[in-house]
Tab-separated table of C-alpha atoms and ligand atoms in Angstrom:
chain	number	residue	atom	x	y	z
A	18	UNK	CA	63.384	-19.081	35.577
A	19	UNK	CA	59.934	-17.994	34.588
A	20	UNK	CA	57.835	-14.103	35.952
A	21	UNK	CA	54.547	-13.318	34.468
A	22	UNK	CA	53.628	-9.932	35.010
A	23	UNK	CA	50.282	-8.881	34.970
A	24	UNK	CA	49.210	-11.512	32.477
A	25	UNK	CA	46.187	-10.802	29.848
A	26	UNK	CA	44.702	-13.171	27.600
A	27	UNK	CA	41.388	-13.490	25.504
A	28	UNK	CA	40.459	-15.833	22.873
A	29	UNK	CA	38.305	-13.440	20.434
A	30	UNK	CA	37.127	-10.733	22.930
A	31	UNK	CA	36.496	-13.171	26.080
A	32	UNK	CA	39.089	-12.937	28.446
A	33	UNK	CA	40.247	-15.838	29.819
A	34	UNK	CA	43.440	-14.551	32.077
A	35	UNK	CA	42.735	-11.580	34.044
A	36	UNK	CA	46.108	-9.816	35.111
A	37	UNK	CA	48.144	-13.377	36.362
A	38	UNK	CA	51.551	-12.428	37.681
A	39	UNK	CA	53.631	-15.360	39.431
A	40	UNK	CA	56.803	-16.234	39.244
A	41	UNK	CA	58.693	-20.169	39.270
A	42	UNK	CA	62.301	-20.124	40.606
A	43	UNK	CA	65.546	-22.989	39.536
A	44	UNK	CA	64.756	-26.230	40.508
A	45	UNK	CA	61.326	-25.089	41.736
A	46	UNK	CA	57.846	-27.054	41.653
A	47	UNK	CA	55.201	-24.820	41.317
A	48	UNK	CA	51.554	-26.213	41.514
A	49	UNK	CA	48.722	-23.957	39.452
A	50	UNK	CA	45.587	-25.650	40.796
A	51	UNK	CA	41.461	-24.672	40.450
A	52	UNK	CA	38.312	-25.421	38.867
A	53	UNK	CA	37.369	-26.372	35.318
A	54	UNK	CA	37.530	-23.075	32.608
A	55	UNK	CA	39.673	-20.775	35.069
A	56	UNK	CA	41.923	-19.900	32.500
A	57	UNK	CA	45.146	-22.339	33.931
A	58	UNK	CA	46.074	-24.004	30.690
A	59	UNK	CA	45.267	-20.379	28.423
A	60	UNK	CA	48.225	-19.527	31.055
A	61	UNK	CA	50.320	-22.483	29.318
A	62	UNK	CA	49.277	-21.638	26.354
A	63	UNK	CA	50.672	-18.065	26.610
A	64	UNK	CA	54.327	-18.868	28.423
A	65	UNK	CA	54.587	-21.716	25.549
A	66	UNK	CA	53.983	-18.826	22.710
A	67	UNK	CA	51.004	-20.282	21.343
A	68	UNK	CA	48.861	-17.545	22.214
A	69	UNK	CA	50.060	-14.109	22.813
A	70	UNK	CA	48.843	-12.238	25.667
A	71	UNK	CA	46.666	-8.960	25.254
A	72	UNK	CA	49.184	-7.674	27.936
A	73	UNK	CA	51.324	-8.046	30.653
A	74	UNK	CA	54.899	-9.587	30.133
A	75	UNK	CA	56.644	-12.772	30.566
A	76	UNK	CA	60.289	-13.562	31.272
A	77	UNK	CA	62.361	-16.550	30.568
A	78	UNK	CA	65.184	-17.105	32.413
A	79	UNK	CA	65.441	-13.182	32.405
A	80	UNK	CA	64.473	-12.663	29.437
A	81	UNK	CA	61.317	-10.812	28.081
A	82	UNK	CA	59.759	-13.181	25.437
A	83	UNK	CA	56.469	-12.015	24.918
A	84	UNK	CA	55.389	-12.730	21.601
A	85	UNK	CA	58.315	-15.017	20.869
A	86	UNK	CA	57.553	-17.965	18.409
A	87	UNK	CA	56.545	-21.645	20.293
A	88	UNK	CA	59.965	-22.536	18.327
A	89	UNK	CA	62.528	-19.922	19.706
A	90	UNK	CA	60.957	-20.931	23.289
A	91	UNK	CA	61.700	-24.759	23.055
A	92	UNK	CA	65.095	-23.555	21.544
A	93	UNK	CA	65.510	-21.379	24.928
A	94	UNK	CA	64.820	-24.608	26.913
A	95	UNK	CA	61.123	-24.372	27.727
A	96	UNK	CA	58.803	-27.892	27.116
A	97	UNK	CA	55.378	-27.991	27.219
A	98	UNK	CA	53.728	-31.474	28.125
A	99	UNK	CA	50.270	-30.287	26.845
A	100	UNK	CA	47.005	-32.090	28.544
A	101	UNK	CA	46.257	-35.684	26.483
A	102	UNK	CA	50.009	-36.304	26.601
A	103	UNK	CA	51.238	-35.387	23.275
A	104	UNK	CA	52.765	-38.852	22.260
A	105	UNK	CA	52.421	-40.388	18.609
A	106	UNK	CA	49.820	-43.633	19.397
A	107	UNK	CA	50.721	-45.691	16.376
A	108	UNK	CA	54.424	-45.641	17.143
A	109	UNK	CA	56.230	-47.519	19.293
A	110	UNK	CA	57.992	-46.256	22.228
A	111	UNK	CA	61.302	-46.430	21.161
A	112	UNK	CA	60.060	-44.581	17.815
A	113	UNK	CA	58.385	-42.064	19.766
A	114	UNK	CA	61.850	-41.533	21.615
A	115	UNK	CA	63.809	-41.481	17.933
A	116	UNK	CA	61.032	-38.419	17.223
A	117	UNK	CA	62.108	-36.314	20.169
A	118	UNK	CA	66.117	-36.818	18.889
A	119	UNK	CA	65.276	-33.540	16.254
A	120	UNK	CA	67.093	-32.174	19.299
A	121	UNK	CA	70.277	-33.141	18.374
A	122	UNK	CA	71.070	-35.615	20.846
A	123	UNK	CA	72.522	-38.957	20.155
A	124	UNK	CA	69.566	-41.873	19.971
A	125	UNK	CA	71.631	-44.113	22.448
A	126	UNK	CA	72.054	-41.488	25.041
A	127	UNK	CA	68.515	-40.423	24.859
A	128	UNK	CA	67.245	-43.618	24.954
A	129	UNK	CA	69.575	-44.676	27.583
A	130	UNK	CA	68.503	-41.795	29.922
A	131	UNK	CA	64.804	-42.574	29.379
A	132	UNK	CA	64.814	-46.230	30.147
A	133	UNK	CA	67.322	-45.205	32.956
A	134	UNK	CA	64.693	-42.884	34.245
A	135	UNK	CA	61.557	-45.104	33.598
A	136	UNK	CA	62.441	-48.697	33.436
A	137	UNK	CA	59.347	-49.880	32.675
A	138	UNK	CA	58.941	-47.967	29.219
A	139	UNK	CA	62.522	-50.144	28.544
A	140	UNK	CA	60.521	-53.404	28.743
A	141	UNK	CA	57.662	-51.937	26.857
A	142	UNK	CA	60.387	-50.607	24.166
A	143	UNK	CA	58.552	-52.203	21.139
A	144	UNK	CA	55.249	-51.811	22.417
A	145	UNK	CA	52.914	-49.525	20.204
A	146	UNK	CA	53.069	-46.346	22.602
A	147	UNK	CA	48.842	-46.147	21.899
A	148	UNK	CA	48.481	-49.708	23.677
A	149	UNK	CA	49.963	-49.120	26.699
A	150	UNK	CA	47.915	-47.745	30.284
A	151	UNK	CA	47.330	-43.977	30.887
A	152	UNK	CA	50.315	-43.918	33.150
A	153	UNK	CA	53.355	-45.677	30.952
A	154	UNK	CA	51.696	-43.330	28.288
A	155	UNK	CA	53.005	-40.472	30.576
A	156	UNK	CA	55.908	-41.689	31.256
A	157	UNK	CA	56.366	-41.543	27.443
A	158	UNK	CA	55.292	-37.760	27.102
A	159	UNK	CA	57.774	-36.989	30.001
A	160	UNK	CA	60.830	-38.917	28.682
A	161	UNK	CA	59.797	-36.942	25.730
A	162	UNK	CA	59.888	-33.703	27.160
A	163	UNK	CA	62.776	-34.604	29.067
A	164	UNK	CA	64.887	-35.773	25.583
A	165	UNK	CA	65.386	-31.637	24.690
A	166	UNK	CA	66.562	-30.948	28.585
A	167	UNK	CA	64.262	-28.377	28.882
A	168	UNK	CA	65.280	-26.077	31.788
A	169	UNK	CA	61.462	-25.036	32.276
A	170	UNK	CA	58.856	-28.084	31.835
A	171	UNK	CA	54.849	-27.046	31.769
A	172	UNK	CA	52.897	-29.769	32.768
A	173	UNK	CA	48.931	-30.415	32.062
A	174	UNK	CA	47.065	-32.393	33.781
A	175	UNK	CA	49.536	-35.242	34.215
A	176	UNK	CA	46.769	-36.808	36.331
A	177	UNK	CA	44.217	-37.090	33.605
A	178	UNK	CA	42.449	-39.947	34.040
A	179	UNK	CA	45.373	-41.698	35.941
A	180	UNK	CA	44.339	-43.876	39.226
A	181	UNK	CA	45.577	-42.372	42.130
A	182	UNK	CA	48.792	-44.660	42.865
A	183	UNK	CA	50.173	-44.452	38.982
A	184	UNK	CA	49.354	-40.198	39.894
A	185	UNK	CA	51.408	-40.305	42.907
A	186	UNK	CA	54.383	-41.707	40.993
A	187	UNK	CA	54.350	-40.345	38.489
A	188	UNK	CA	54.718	-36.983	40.718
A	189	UNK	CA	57.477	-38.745	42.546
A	190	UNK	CA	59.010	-38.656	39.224
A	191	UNK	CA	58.176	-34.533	38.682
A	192	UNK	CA	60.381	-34.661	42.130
A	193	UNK	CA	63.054	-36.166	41.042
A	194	UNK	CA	63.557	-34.073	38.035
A	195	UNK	CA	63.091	-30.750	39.714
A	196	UNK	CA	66.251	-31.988	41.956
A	197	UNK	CA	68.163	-31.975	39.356
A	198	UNK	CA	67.547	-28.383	38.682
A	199	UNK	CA	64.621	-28.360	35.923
A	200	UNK	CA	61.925	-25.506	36.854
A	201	UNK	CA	58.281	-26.847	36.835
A	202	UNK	CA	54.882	-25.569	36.477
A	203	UNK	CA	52.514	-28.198	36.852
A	204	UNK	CA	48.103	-27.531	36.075
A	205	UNK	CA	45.769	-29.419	37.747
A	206	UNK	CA	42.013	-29.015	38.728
A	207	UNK	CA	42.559	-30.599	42.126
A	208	UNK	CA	44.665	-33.346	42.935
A	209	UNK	CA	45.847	-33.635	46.425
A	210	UNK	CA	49.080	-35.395	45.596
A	211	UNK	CA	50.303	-32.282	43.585
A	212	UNK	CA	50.403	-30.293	47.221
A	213	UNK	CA	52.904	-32.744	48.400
A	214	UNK	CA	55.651	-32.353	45.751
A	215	UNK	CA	54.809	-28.502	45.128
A	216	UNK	CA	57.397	-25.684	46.945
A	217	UNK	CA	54.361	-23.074	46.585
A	218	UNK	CA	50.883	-23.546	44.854
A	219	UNK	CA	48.650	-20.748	43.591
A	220	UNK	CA	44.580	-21.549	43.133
A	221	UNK	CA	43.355	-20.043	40.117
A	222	UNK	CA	39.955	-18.859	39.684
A	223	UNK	CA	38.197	-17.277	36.738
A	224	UNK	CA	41.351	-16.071	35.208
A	225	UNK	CA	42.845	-14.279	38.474
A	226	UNK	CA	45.457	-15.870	41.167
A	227	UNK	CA	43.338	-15.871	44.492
A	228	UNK	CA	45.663	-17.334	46.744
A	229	UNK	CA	49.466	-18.222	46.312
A	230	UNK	CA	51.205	-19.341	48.980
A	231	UNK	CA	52.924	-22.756	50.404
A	232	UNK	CA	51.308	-26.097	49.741
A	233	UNK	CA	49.847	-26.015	53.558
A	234	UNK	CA	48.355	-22.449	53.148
A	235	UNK	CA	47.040	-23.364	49.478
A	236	UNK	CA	45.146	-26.699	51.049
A	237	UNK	CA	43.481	-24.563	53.807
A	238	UNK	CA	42.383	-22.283	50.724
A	239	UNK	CA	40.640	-24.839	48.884
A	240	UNK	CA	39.127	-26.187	51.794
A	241	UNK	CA	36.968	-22.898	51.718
A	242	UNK	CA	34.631	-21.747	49.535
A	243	UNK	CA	36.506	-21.860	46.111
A	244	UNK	CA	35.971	-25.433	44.858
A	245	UNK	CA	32.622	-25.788	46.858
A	246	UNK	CA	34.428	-26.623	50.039
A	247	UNK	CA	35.596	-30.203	48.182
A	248	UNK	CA	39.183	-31.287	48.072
A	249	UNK	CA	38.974	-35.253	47.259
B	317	ATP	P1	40.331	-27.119	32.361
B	317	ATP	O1	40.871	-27.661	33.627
B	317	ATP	O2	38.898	-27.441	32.133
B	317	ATP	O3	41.214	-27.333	31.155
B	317	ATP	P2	41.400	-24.473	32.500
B	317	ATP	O4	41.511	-23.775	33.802
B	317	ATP	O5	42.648	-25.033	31.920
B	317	ATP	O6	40.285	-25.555	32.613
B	317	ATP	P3	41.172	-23.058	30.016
B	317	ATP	O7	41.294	-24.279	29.185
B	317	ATP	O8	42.321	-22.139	30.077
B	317	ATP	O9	40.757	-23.449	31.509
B	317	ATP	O10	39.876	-22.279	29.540
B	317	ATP	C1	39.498	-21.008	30.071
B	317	ATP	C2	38.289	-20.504	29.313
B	317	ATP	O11	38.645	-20.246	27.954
B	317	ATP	C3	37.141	-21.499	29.243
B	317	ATP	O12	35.947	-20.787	29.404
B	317	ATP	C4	37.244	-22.092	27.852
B	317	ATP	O13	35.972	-22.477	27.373
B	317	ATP	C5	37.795	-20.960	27.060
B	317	ATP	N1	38.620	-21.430	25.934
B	317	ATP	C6	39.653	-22.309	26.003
B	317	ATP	N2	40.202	-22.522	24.782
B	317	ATP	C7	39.491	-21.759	23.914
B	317	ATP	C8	39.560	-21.539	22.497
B	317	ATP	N3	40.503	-22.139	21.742
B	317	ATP	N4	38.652	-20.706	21.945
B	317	ATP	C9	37.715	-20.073	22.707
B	317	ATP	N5	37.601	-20.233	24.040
B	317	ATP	C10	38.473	-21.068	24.640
């Protein structure tokens, strides 16, 4: 669904990405994990077209779309959930769903599958999306995300400042929709629970993939000297 190959980026003349080359398959969970500035959501940035690589390709379903416009690539089926959750605070949650039906899909349906999906943003419905905690406020970005049926989601930090329960169901969640055959790249500095809904997991670390592997051999990784030996 998605290949980066050999994947450049700089912002000015400071590169950031440093020759990245991965690939996620269909249905796949694919866990991009390391330490603060190491370039993971400049990666994001560049699959999602808002900044073009200085070289190196990337494919899209097959497709070479380096360069292409953030527009064509949500049009081609990729979503990016960006990192502070992208949701409109002064609407409520049912007009933050009404937002994402630009799409083209019918209001009812797209509600229905979002409360179906999350039943507790259904009894927060009318609640101003702002109010609610860190974790229904996710929920909100994902039913978002989820409203154009992206076949490629790009998630950022979805743990941000989440307890570590609301975290681990919220990745339940990521699961769930990867069975049904959406492709997902998920950031995150370091949270363990990622490592337990990943297929493989790759540790980034200024701007170059140093290990890629299963979520087993990944966890053994971190355990050494990359993150100082920590791993929460
Ligand atoms: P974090 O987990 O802290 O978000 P990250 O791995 O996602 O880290 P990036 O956000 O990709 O890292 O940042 C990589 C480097 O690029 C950092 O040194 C950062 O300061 C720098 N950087 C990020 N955005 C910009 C920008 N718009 N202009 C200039 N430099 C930037």
């Amino acid at each position: 669904m998605l290949e980066l190959r050999d994947v450049r980026a700089a912002y000015e003349r400071i590169e950031v990405v440093r020759g990245v080359s991965f690939e996620v398959g269909e249905g796949e969970v694919v866990a991009l994990l390391g330490p603060n500035g190491a370039g993971k959501s400049t990666t994001l940035k560049v699959i999602a077209g808002l900044l073009a690589p200085s070289s190196g390709d990337v494919f899209l379903a097959g497709r070479r779309v380096k360069g292409a416009r953030p527009e064509a690539l949500a049009r081609a089926g990729l979503c990016l959930i960006p990192e502070g959750r992208g949701i409109f605070p002064n609407l409520s949650v049912r007009e933050n769903l009404r937002v994402a039906t630009h799409t083209g899909r019918r209001f009812a349906d797209l509600e229905a599958s979002a409360f179906d999906r999350f039943p507790r943003l259904a009894d927060r419905r009318d609640q101003v999306a702002g109010t609610m905690s860190g974790g229904e406020q996710q929920m909100l970005s994902l039913a978002r995300g989820l409203a154009s049926e992206p076949g490629l989601l790009l998630l950022d930090e979805l743990s941000m400042g989440l307890a570590p329960l609301v975290v681990e169901s919220l990745y339940e969640k990521v699961r769930e929709i990867a069975r049904e055959g959406v492709s997902i790249l998920v950031v995150e500095q370091f949270a363990r629970v990622v490592l337990d809904v990943a297929d493989r997991a790759a540790i980034m670390v200024n701007g170059t993939i140093r290990a890629m592997g299963s979520p087993e051999v990944v966890e053994q990784e971190l355990h050494s000297a990359y993150l100082g030996g920590r791993s929460n």
